[in-house]
Structure formats: structure tokens, C-alpha cells
Short mmCIF file of C-alpha atoms and ligand atoms in Angstrom, two decimals:
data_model
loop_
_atom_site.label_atom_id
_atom_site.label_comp_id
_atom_site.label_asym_id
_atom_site.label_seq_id
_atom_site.Cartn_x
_atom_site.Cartn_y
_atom_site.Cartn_z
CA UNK A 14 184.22 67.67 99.27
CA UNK A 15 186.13 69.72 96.55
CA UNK A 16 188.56 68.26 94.03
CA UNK A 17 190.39 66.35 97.60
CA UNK A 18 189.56 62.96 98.85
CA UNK A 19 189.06 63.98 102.98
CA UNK A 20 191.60 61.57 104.73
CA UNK A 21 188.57 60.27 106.76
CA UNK A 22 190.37 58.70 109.49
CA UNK A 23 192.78 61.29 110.14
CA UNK A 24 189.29 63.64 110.41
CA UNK A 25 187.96 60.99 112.40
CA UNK A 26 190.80 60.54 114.67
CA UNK A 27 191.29 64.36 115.51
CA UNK A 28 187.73 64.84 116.36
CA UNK A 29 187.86 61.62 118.47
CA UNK A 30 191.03 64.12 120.17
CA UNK A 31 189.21 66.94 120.48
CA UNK A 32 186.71 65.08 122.79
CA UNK A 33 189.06 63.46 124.54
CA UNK A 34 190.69 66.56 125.05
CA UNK A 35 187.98 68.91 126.32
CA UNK A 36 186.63 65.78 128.71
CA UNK A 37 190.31 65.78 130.25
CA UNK A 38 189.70 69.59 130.95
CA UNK A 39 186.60 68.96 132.79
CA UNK A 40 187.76 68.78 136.27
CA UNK A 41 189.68 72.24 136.19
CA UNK A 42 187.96 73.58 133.41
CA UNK A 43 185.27 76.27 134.76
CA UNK A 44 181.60 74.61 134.97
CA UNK A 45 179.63 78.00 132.90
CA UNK A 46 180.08 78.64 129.46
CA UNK A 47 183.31 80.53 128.97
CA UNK A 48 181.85 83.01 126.98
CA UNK A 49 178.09 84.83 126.93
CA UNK A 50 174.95 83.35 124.53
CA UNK A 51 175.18 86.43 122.60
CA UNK A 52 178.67 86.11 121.94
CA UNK A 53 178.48 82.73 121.06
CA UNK A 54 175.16 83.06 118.38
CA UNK A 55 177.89 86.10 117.10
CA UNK A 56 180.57 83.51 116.48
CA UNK A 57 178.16 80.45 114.89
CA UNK A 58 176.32 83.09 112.89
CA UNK A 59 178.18 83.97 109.94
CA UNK A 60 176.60 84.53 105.93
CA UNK A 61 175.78 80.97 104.32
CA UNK A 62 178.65 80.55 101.46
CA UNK A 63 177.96 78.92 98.03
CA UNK A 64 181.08 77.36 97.80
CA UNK A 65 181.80 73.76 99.94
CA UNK A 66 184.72 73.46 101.97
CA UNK A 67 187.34 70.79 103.43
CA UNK A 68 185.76 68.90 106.02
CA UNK A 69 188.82 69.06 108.15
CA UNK A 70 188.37 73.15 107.70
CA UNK A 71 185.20 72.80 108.92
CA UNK A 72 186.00 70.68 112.10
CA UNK A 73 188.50 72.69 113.56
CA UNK A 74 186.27 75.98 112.46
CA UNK A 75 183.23 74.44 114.58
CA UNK A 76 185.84 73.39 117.76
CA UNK A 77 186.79 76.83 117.72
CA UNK A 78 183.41 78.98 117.82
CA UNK A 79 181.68 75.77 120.14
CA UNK A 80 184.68 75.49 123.05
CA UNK A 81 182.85 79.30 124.24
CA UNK A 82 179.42 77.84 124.21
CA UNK A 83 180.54 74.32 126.06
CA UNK A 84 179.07 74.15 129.49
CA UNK A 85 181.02 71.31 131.37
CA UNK A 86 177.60 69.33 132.40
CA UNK A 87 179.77 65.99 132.02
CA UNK A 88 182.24 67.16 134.62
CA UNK A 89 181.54 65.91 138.33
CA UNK A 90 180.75 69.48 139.58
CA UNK A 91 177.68 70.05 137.17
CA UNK A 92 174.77 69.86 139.97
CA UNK A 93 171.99 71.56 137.54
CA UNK A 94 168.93 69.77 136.50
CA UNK A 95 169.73 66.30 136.87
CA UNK A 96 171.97 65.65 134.49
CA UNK A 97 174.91 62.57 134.11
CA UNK A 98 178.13 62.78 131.65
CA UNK A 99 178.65 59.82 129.39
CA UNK A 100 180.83 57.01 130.62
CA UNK A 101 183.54 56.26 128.46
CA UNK A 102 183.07 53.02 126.81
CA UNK A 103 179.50 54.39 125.82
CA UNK A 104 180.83 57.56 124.54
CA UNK A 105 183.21 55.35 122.32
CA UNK A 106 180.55 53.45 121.37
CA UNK A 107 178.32 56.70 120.26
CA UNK A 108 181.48 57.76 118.48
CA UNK A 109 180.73 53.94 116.61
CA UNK A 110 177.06 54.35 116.13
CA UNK A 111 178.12 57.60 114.65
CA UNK A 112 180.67 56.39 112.21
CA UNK A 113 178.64 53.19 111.48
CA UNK A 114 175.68 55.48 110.87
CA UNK A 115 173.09 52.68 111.20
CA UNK A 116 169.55 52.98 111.41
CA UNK A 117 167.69 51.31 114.24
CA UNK A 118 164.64 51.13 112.95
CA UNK A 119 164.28 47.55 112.66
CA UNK A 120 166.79 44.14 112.27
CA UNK A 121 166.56 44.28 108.44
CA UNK A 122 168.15 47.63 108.04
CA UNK A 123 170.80 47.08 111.37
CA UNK A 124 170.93 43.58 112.96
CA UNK A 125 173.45 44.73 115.38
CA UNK A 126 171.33 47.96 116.21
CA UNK A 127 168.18 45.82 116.62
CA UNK A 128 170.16 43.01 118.84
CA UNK A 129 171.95 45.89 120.94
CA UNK A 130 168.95 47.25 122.15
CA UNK A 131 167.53 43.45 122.34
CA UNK A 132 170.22 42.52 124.72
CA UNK A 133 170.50 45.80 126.55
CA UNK A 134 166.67 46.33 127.14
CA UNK A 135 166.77 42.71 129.02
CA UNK A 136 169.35 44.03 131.25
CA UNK A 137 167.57 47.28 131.88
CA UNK A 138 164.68 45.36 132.99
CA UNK A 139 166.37 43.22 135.55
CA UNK A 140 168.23 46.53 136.77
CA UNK A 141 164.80 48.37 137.09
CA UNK A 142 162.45 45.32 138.72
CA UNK A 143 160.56 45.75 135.90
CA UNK A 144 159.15 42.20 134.60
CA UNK A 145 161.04 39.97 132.05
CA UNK A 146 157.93 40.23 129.72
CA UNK A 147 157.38 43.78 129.75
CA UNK A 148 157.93 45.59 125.87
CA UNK A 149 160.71 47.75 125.78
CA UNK A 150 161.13 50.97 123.62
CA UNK A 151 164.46 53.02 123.33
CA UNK A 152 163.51 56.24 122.89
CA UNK A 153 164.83 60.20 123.44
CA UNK A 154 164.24 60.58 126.97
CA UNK A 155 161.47 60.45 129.81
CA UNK A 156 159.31 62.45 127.74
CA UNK A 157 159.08 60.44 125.16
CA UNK A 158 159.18 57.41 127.03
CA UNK A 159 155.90 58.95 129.06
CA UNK A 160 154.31 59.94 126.05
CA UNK A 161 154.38 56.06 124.47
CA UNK A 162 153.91 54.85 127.79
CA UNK A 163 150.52 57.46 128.00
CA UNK A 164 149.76 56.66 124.72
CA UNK A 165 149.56 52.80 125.06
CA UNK A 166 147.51 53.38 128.68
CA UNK A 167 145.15 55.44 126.45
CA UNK A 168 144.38 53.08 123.76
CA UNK A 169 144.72 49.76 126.37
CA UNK A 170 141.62 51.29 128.44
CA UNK A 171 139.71 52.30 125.84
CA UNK A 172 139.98 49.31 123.99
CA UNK A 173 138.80 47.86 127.61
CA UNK A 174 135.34 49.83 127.60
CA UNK A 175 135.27 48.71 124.47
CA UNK A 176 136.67 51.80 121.88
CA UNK A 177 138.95 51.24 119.57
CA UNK A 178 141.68 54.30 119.31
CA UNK A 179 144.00 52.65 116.81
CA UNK A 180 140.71 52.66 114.35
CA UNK A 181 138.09 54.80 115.46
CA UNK A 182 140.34 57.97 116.63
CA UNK A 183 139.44 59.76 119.88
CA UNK A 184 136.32 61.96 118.43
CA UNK A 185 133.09 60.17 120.78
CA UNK A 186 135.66 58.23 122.86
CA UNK A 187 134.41 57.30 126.20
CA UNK A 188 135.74 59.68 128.62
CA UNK A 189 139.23 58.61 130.11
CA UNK A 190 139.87 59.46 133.59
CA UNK A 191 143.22 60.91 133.92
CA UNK A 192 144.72 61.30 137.54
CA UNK A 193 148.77 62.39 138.58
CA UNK A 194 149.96 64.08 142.03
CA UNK A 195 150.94 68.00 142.33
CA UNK A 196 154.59 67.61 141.98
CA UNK A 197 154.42 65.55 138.66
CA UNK A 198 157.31 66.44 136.20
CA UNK A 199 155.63 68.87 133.47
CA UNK A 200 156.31 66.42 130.74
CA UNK A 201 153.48 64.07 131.99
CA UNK A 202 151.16 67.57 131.03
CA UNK A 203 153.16 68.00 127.83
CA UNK A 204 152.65 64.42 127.28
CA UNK A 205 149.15 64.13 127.86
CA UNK A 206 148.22 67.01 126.13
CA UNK A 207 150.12 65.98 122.66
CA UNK A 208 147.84 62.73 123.36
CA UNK A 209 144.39 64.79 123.67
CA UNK A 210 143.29 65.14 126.91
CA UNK A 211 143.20 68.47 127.50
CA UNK A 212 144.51 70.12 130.29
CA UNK A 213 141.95 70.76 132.05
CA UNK A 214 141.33 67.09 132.28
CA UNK A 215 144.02 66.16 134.52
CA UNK A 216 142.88 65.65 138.49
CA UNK A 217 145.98 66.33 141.11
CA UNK A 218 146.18 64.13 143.62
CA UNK A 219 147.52 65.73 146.83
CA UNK A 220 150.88 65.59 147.76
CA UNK A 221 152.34 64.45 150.72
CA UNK A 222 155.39 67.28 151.85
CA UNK A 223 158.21 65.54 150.13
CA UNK A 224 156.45 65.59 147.23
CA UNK A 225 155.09 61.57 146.86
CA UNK A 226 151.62 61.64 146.05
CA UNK A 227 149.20 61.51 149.09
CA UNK A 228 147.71 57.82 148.95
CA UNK A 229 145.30 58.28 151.25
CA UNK A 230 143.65 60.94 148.88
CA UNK A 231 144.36 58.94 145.86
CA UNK A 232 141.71 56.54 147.60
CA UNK A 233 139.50 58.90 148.41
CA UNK A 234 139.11 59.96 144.72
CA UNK A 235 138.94 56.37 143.44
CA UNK A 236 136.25 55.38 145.56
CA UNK A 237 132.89 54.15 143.54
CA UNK A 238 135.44 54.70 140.16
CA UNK A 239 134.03 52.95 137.40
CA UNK A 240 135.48 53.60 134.07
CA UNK A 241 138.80 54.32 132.06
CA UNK A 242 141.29 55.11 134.20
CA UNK A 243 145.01 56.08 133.99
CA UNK A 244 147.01 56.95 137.28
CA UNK A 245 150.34 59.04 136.76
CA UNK A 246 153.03 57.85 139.56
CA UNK A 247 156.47 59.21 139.91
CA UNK A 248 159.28 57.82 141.02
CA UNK A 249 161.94 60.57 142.14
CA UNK A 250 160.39 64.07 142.19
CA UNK A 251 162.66 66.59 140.30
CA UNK A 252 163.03 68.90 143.43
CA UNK A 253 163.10 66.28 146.61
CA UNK A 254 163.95 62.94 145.05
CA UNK A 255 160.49 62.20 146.97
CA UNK A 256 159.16 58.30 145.59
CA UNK A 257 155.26 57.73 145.22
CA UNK A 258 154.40 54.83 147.38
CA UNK A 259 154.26 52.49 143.96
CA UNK A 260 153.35 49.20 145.39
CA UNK A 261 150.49 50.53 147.03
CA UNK A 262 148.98 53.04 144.61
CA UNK A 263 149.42 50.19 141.88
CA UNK A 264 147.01 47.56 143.64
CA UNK A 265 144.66 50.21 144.21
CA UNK A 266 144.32 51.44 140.92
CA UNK A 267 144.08 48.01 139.64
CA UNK A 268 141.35 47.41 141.75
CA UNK A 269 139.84 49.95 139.68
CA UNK A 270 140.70 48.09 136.87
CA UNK A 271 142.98 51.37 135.98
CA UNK A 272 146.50 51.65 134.17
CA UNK A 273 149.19 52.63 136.76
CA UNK A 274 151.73 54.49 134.60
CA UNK A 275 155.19 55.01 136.43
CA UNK A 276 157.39 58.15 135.60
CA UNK A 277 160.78 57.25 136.63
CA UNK A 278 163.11 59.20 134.68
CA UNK A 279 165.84 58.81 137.38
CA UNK A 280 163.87 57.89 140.51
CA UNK A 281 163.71 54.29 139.25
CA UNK A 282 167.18 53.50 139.57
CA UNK A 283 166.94 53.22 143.25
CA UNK A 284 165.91 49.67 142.06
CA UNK A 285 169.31 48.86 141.31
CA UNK A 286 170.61 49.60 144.79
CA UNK A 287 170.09 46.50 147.87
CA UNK A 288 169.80 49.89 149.84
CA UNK A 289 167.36 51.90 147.87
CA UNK A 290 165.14 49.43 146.80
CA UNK A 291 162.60 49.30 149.63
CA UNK A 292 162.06 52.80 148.12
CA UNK A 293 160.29 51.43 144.72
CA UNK A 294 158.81 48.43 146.65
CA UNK A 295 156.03 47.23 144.23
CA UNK A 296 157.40 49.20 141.15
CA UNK A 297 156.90 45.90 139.22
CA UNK A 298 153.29 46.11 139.37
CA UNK A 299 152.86 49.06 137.11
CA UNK A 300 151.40 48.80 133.46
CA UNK A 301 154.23 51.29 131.70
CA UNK A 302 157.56 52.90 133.02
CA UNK A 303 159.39 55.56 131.95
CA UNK A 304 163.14 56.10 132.42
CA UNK A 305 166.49 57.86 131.17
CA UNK A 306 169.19 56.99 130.21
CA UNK A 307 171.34 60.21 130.02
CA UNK A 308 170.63 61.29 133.36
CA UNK A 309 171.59 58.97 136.42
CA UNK A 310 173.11 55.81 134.45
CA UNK A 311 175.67 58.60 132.70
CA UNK A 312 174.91 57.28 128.97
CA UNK A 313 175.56 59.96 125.62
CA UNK A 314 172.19 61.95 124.63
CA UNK A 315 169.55 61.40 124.32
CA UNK A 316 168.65 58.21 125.47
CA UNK A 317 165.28 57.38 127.07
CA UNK A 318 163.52 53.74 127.72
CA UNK A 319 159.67 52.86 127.31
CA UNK A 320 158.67 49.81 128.92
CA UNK A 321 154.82 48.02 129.24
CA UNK A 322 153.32 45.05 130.73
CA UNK A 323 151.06 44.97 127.48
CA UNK A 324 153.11 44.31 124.68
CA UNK A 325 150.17 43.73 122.49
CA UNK A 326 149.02 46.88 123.04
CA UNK A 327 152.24 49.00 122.92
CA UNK A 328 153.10 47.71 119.59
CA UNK A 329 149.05 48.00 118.88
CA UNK A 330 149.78 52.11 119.66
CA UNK A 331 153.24 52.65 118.07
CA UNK A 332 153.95 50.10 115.38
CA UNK A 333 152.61 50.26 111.37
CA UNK A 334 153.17 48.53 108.56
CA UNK A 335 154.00 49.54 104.57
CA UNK A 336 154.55 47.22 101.31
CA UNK A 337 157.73 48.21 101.31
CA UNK A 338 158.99 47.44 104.45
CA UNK A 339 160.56 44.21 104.78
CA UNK A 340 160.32 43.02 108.61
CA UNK A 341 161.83 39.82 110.15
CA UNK A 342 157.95 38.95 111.21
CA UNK A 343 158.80 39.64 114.96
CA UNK A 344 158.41 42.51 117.07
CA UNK A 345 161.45 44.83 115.80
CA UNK A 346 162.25 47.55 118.08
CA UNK A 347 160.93 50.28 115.93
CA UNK A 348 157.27 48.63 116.47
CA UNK A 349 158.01 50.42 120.17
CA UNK A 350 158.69 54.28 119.53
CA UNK A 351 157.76 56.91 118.07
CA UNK A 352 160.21 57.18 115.76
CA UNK A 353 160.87 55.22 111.79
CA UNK A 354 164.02 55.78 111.36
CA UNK A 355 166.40 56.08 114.65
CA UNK A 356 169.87 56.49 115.50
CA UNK A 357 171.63 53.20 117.05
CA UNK A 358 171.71 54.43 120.51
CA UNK A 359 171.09 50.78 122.19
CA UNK A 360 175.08 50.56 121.10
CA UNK A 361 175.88 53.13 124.38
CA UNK A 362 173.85 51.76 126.21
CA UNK A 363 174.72 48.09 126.01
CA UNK A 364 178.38 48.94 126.16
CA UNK A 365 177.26 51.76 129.25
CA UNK A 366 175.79 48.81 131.22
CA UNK A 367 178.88 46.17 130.04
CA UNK A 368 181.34 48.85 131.06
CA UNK A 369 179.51 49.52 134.89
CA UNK A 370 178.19 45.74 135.25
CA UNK A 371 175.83 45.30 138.09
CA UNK A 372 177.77 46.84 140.59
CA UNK A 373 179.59 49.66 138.98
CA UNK A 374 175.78 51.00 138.56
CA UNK A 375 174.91 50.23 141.98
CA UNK A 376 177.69 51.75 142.78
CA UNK A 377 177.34 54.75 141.09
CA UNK A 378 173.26 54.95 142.48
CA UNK A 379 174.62 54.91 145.99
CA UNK A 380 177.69 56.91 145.70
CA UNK A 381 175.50 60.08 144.45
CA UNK A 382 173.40 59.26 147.21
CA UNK A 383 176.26 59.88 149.64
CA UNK A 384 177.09 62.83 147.98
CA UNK A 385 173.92 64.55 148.05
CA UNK A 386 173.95 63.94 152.28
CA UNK A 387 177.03 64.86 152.00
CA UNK A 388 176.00 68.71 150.83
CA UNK A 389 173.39 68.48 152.98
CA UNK A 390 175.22 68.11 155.92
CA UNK A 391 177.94 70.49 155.59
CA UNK A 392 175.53 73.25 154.39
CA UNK A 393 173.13 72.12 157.14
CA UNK A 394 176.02 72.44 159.75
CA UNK A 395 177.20 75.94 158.26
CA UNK A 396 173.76 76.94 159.09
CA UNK A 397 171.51 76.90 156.25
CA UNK A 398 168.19 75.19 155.82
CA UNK A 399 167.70 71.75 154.43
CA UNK A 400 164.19 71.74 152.76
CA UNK A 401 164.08 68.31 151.74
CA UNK A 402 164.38 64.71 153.62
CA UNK A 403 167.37 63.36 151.22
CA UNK A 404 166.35 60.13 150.26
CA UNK A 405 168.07 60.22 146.92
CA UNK A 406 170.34 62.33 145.34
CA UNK A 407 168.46 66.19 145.43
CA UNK A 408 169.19 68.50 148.16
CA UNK A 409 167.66 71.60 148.18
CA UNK A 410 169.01 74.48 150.43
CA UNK A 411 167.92 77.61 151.74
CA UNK A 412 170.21 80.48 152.45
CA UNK A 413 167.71 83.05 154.07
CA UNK A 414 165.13 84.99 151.94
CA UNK A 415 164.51 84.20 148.25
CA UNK A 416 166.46 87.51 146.86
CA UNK A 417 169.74 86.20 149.46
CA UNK A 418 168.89 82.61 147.86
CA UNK A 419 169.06 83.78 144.43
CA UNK A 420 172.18 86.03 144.63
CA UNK A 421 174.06 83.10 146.03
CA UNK A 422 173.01 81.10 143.03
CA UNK A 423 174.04 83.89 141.06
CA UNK A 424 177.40 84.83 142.32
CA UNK A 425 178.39 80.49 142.51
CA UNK A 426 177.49 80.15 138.54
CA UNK A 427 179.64 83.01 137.97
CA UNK A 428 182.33 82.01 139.84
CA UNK A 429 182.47 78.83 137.99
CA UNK A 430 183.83 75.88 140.64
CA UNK A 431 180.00 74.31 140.34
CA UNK A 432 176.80 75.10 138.73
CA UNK A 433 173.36 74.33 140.08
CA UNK A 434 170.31 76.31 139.76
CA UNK A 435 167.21 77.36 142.02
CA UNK A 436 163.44 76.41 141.89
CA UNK A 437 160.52 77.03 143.76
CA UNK A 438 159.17 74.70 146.71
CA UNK A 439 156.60 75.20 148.66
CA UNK A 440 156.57 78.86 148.16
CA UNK A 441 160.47 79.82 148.81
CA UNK A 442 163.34 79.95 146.51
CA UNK A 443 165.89 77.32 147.45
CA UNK A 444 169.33 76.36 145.53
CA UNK A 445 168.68 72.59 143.90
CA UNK A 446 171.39 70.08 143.94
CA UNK A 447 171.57 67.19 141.74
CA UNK A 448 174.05 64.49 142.25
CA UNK A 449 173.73 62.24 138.98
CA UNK A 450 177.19 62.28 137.67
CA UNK A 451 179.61 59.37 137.67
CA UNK A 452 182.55 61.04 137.96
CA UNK A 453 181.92 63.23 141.12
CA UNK A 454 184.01 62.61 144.15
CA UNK A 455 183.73 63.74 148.32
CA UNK A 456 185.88 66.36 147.09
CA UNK A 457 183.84 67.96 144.29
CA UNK A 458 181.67 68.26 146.86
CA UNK A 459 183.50 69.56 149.27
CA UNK A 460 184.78 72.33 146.78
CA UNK A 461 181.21 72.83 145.97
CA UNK A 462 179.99 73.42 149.53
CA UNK A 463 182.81 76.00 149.68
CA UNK A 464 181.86 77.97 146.95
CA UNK A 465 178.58 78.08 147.74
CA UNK A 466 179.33 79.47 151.07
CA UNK A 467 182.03 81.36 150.19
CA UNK A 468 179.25 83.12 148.04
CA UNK A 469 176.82 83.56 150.79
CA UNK A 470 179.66 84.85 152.92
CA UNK A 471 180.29 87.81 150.24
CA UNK A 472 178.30 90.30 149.99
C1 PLP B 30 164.01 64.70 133.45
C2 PLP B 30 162.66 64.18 133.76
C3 PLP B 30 161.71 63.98 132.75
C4 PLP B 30 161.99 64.36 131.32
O1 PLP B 30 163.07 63.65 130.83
P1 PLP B 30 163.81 64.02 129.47
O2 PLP B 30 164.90 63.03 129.42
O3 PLP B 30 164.29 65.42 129.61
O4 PLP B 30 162.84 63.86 128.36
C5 PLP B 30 160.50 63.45 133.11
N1 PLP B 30 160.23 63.13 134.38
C6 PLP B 30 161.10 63.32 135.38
C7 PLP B 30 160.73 62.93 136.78
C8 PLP B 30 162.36 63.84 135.11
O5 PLP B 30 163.25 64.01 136.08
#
């Protein structure tokens, strides 16, 4: 702004450097936040001036107060959550989508947008065993993706016993039975209570120990069901990496003429592995999926996927229509979010998957795999208790009581090598490691596993 014409590609090119720059630091650079919260609101918080300012001022104001406040999640030693850091080519191509500044919403306003999440959401499929015909929604994340995915189950049984949502609302709605096992992720409850169930509506399903839902007691419940009926599965609890046993609990809720609704944020992409797939046998039978993209296939934020085997019906619960919009007359993709207007984030992902192929993603499925046994081994061999069968790519490790637990956390955040976090499991405190990232190696592990003991060790 001002009385200067910005020299938009040298801005462009220098915050393209900056990037580059900090993502070169992330192997060395410590995992926490350099500096504390407080400090950082302190430096971000300044008095709101009248006057604007060069935009090149501005970018090299906001590198300087964010670098404190950066927490190196896209390095390979970031074990918290379960988090992945953007590949390169789809970083580049976010950089694009950015610059290009197109609007996804449907193929009027971006044809490219619209045909890169086309393309990219046929690939997904056949990565994910999900059917060729299913719909496809790119979305924020798993929570959004369960919350279309919930919706459309809603509204498809309903419509089923004969109630229309879409015109009739949910007020004198037959009642919907709504079913998901213990160790759901607590977006499924934030998802179906946005939708209007109620929280006190939702039946658990016992849990096996791992964490997959108990199908034995899922048939116990469903016997002499007659009704609506949505079913909740999971696929990759966020503390064991546990699976629900898909194939299975699918038939049987279909007996019950029920919607099996999979929540698969990262679980799913065992499909894409020849030696993880057994795990998800039968994961094509579901009626919706959820999954991320920003957390095990390493694409920018935030970047989600919907899919359904009832197209009709998912564009029946998310689409709409106005004079004014102009629409090729096809499904667009906007007809399958929640979202009008969207950012083009099918242009990271369809350069994410052309930059990994096939087998750079299986690849990068079965090399966090290794990695997670790989913690578990050395910490179970230094003596400390493995809570979890690893399947996948969480380990989750005990190192005595719950206060010894939580200082060790504690003291290996600080320290800075790694970061991972604790959670609760079956009544203890244990330290939870996620292995999602692309970039991690034997010997971020190996590092890791010394700092954690080298923590314990200290008291
Ligand atoms: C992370 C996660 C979610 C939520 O995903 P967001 O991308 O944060 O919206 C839902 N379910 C499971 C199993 C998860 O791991």
C-alpha cells in the first residue's frame, strides 16, 4: 500500500525463503517453541495503527515476532498428537493455491481447483479401498469430514423410515439410534452433537483392551434392532493405533439395515500398505469415511476428506442452490462440504500424492510403522512398560507411577531433542508417541529414545 507499488515477486520470493529457511532448521532446530506463550502474545500484541504500511515491512515484522512462537511439528522429531509436516512439492503447491488465490467452490469460479480435487479424490479412493463410486468431499480435517459424513448418515436413515431432514428439520423426527465404542475420538461427540443428537444419546459399545470396539457386544446390542441406525467405527484409535474389526461390524450393522460410518482420520491409511491392509479388511463396506490429510500422508493444513457410498444423499445433506450461482449442471465439489467458498487445497494434495506415487506413500505408512516398534523396543528393553500392542504407529510408554511419567514428559519437552505428550489409558499416565512424519529417520528415533531416558535417568 502507500504511495509505492510492492515489488510483489521480490515479497513473494523472500517469504518463499523464509520457509525454506526455517524448514532447513528443522532437524537441529529445538522441537518447543523457543520462547514462552506469554512472551510471544507480548510480541504479536502491539496498539492497532491508523496508518498502512509496506507489505515487505510487514513480512519481515511478522517473521520476527512468529520464529519464538514456531513449534517445529514438521520436523521428524515432533511425536505429539499425530501430526505429519508437509511434503515439499505440496507445500509449493499451497504456496500456488495461495498466490493463485482461487476459490474451490465449484468449476465455474476455479476449473483447475474443481479438477484438482476431481483427479486427486479418485486417487485417494483407490489408496483408501474405498469404492470408485463413493462421493468425495475435501474438507478441514477428520472433524469435519465426520461431521458431513454424520450428517449424510442422519438424513439417509431418516429419509429410510420415511422423514425427510432436508425439508421437514429434526423437530418429531423418528428417533435415530446412535451407537460408537469407548475409545472413539471426541470429535465423533462434537460432531454429533453440532448435528442434534444430544449427548446423552450416544450408546458405547465396549471396547476390547487395545481399544477396537468389542464386536461381540456390538451384537449383543443390535439384536431385535429395528429402526434408524448409525454405527460409529474407528479405524486407528488416537492412543493405541487399535483398528475396529470393519468388515465385520459393517455386515452386521447392515443387517440391521444401519449406516456404518468409519472414522479413519489416520487409521485408514493402513489400506495403502500390502502389509497393513489385513488390518482394515472390509473397510470398503462402510456407508461414509472420514480421513486426513495433514496428519499421516504429510500434506499443508488443513486438509481433511469426506467420502459416501450415497452420493445422492451426501449432496442431498450438503449441497444448495441460488439464482445467482452459475453451476456446470454436475456435481461440483462444493455440493460435498460444508463450506461455499473454499481455499484450493485439492492443489497439495494432488501434487502430495504425484510427488509420493503409490509407493512413496506406502512407503512412508510402513516406515512410521517401523519406527514406532522401533521406540517400543528400545524403551521396552531399557525397562519401561509398553502399554499398547503396536500395530501402527502409537506407542505408549510407562516409566513407573503417573507423577515419574509426567516429569519425564516434562523434563524431554524442555530439553527440546523431541516433543510428545502424555494421556490417560486405562487409568495410568503413559508418554504417547506418534510416528506420522515423513521425514523421520532410525536415528530421530534413536535420539529420541535417548532423551527420553536420559530424562528418566535424571532426577
Ligand atoms: C485427529 C483425529 C480426528 C480429528 O481430526 P482433525 O483433523 O483434527 O479434525 C478425528 N478422529 C481421529 C481418530 C483422529 O485421530
Amino acid at each position: 500500500m502507500g504511495d509505492k507499488t510492492p515489488d510483489l515477486r521480490k515479497l513473494f520470493i523472500d517469504a518463499a525463503g523464509h520457509a525454506a529457511a526455517y524448514r532447513e532448521s528443522l532437524s537441529e532446530r529445538r522441537v518447543r517453541a523457543p520462547k514462552p506463550v506469554g512472551e510471544v502474545r507480548a510480541d504479536f500484541h502491539r496498539p492497532f495503527g491508523d496508518a498502512p504500511r509496506p507489505a515487505d515491512e510487514v513480512i519481515e515484522e511478522l517473521v520476527s515476532v512468529a520464529d519464538g512462537g514456531l513449534v517445529a511439528t514438521a520436523g521428524p522429531r515432533y511425536f505429539g498428537f499425530v501430526v505429519g509436516g508437509a511434503l515439499p512439492a505440496a507445500t509449493a503447491a499451497d504456496i500456488l493455491a495461495a498466490g493463485w488465490d482461487q476459490n474451490a467452490f465449484n468449476s465455474v469460479l476455479s476449473p483447475a481447483a474443481a479438477a484438482a480435487e476431481e483427479a486427486a479424490g479418485t486417487w485417494l479412493k483407490e489408496l483408501l479401498g474405498i469404492p470408485p463410486t463413493a462421493s468425495v468431499g475435501f474438507v478441514t480435517g477428520a472433524q469435519a469430514a465426520n461431521t458431513v459424513g454424520l450428517a449424510t448418515a442422519r438424513n439417509h436413515v431418516l429419509l429410510q423410515a420415511g422423514w425427510d431432514v432436508e425439508t421437514d428439520g429434526l423437530t418429531g423426527a423418528p428417533k435415530v439410534r446412535i451407537l460408537a465404542g469407548e475409545e472413539r475420538h471426541a470429535t465423533i461427540d462434537r460432531s454429533l452433537r453440532l448435528l442434534g443428537f444430544g449427548s446423552a444419546n450416544l450408546e458405547l459399545v465396549r471396547s476390547a483392551p487395545n481399544g477396537a470396539v468389542d464386536l461381540a457386544d456390538l451384537r449383543a446390542r443390535l439384536v431385535d434392532h429395528v429402526g434408524p441406525l448409525i454405527v460409529c467405527l474407528q479405524a486407528g484409535n488416537v492412543n493405541t493405533g487399535a483398528i475396529d474389526p470393519l468388515g465385520e461390524a459393517c455386515e452386521l450393522i447392515h443387517e440391521y439395515g444401519g449406516w456404518a460410518h468409519v472414522d479413519g482420520a489416520f487409521g485408514i491409511w493402513a489400506s495403502a500398505s500390502p502389509t497393513l491392509r489385513d488390518q482394515v479388511t472390509g473397510v470398503e463396506l462402510a456407508d461414509s469415511w472420514g480421513c486426513d490429510g495433514h496428519k499421516w500422508l504429510n500434506l499443508p493444513y488443513d486438509s481433511g476428506f469426506v467420502f459416501t457410498a450415497h452420493p445422492d444423499s451426501h449432496a442431498r445433506a450438503t449441497s444448495y442452490s441460488a439464482s445467482y450461482l452459475i453451476t456446470s449442471g454436475a456435481p461440483e465439489p462444493g455440493d460435498f462440504t460444508l463450506e461455499s467458498s473454499r481455499r484450493a487445497r485439492g492443489l497439495a494434495v494432488w501434487a502430495g500424492l504425484q510427488e509420493l506415487g503409490r509407493d512413496g506413500v506406502r512407503e512412508i505408512i510402513d516406515r512410521c510403522c517401523h519406527l514406532a516398534r522401533r521406540f517400543a523396543v528400545q524403551l521396552a528393553e531399557a525397562g519401561y512398560e509398553i502399554a499398547n500392542e503396536v500395530n501402527l504407529n502409537q506407542v505408549l510408554v510407562s516409566f513407573g507411577t503417573d507423577q515419574e511419567t509426567d516429569r519425564v514428559i516434562a523434563a524431554t519437552q524442555q530439553a527440546g531433542v523431541c516433543w510428545l505428550a502424555g494421556t490417560t489409558w486405562n487409568d495410568r499416565h503413559y508418554v504417547r508417541i506418534s510416528v506420522s512424519n515423513h521425514l523421520t529417520t532410525e536415528s530421530d528415533v534413536d535420539r529420541s529414545v535417548a532423551a527420553l531416558l536420559a530424562a528418566a535417568q535424571t532426577t
